[in-house]
Amino acid sequence: MAYILTAIMSGGIAAILALFAGETWGQIFFSYVIYGHLGIATLAVAQMAANLFDRRGDPQD
């Protein structure tokens, strides 16, 4: 669920900024899709890093 919300929020902000900048509808949609996927990728990398750092502190492993 967090991945979907991150995609919607980051893509939505990029689309709104493109809309205010006066871009065409294609560019607005492109910004929404591209930055939505970048938001998902950022969240995935952060999740993997958090899991790595969390495991590193566990003395049982």
PDB file of C-alpha atoms in Angstrom:
ATOM      1  CA  MET A   1       0.000   0.000   0.000  1.00  0.00           C
ATOM      2  CA  ALA A   2       2.835   2.378   0.808  1.00  0.00           C
ATOM      3  CA  TYR A   3       4.316   1.862  -2.655  1.00  0.00           C
ATOM      4  CA  ILE A   4       1.059   2.822  -4.350  1.00  0.00           C
ATOM      5  CA  LEU A   5       0.588   5.907  -2.187  1.00  0.00           C
ATOM      6  CA  THR A   6       4.186   6.980  -2.783  1.00  0.00           C
ATOM      7  CA  ALA A   7       3.715   6.656  -6.532  1.00  0.00           C
ATOM      8  CA  ILE A   8       0.505   8.654  -6.459  1.00  0.00           C
ATOM      9  CA  MET A   9       1.959  11.406  -4.273  1.00  0.00           C
ATOM     10  CA  SER A  10       5.312  11.828  -6.014  1.00  0.00           C
ATOM     11  CA  GLY A  11       3.807  11.525  -9.485  1.00  0.00           C
ATOM     12  CA  GLY A  12       0.974  13.875  -8.560  1.00  0.00           C
ATOM     13  CA  ILE A  13       3.329  16.569  -7.328  1.00  0.00           C
ATOM     14  CA  ALA A  14       5.392  16.289 -10.511  1.00  0.00           C
ATOM     15  CA  ALA A  15       2.230  16.529 -12.615  1.00  0.00           C
ATOM     16  CA  ILE A  16       0.989  19.593 -10.723  1.00  0.00           C
ATOM     17  CA  LEU A  17       4.356  21.312 -11.126  1.00  0.00           C
ATOM     18  CA  ALA A  18       4.349  20.495 -14.847  1.00  0.00           C
ATOM     19  CA  LEU A  19       0.798  21.853 -15.105  1.00  0.00           C
ATOM     20  CA  PHE A  20       1.793  25.127 -13.417  1.00  0.00           C
ATOM     21  CA  ALA A  21       4.837  25.356 -15.703  1.00  0.00           C
ATOM     22  CA  GLY A  22       2.496  25.316 -18.719  1.00  0.00           C
ATOM     23  CA  GLU A  23       3.545  21.980 -20.163  1.00  0.00           C
ATOM     24  CA  THR A  24       1.451  20.004 -22.644  1.00  0.00           C
ATOM     25  CA  TRP A  25      -0.876  17.203 -21.516  1.00  0.00           C
ATOM     26  CA  GLY A  26       1.573  14.580 -22.766  1.00  0.00           C
ATOM     27  CA  GLN A  27       4.401  16.079 -20.727  1.00  0.00           C
ATOM     28  CA  ILE A  28       2.175  16.280 -17.640  1.00  0.00           C
ATOM     29  CA  PHE A  29       1.251  12.585 -17.989  1.00  0.00           C
ATOM     30  CA  PHE A  30       4.897  11.684 -18.670  1.00  0.00           C
ATOM     31  CA  SER A  31       5.960  13.516 -15.506  1.00  0.00           C
ATOM     32  CA  TYR A  32       3.274  11.704 -13.515  1.00  0.00           C
ATOM     33  CA  VAL A  33       4.376   8.272 -14.746  1.00  0.00           C
ATOM     34  CA  ILE A  34       8.143   8.792 -14.580  1.00  0.00           C
ATOM     35  CA  TYR A  35       8.275  10.512 -11.189  1.00  0.00           C
ATOM     36  CA  GLY A  36       5.739   8.071  -9.784  1.00  0.00           C
ATOM     37  CA  HIS A  37       8.051   5.202 -10.681  1.00  0.00           C
ATOM     38  CA  LEU A  38      11.049   7.084  -9.283  1.00  0.00           C
ATOM     39  CA  GLY A  39       9.128   7.522  -6.032  1.00  0.00           C
ATOM     40  CA  ILE A  40       8.497   3.778  -5.872  1.00  0.00           C
ATOM     41  CA  ALA A  41      12.174   3.062  -6.570  1.00  0.00           C
ATOM     42  CA  THR A  42      13.275   5.486  -3.849  1.00  0.00           C
ATOM     43  CA  LEU A  43      10.957   3.869  -1.326  1.00  0.00           C
ATOM     44  CA  ALA A  44      12.182   0.389  -2.312  1.00  0.00           C
ATOM     45  CA  VAL A  45      15.837   1.390  -1.889  1.00  0.00           C
ATOM     46  CA  ALA A  46      15.071   2.974   1.470  1.00  0.00           C
ATOM     47  CA  GLN A  47      13.264  -0.191   2.591  1.00  0.00           C
ATOM     48  CA  MET A  48      16.171  -2.413   1.552  1.00  0.00           C
ATOM     49  CA  ALA A  49      18.671  -0.135   3.304  1.00  0.00           C
ATOM     50  CA  ALA A  50      16.555  -0.119   6.469  1.00  0.00           C
ATOM     51  CA  ASN A  51      16.405  -3.922   6.440  1.00  0.00           C
ATOM     52  CA  LEU A  52      20.158  -4.139   5.914  1.00  0.00           C
ATOM     53  CA  PHE A  53      20.921  -1.775   8.791  1.00  0.00           C
ATOM     54  CA  ASP A  54      18.363  -3.489  11.013  1.00  0.00           C
ATOM     55  CA  ARG A  55      19.959  -6.901  10.461  1.00  0.00           C
ATOM     56  CA  ARG A  56      23.430  -5.526  11.027  1.00  0.00           C
ATOM     57  CA  GLY A  57      22.614  -4.670  14.646  1.00  0.00           C
ATOM     58  CA  ASP A  58      21.145  -8.115  15.480  1.00  0.00           C
ATOM     59  CA  PRO A  59      23.735 -10.195  17.391  1.00  0.00           C
ATOM     60  CA  GLN A  60      21.934 -13.508  16.734  1.00  0.00           C
ATOM     61  CA  ASP A  61      22.783 -13.609  13.004  1.00  0.00           C
TER      62      ASP A  61
END
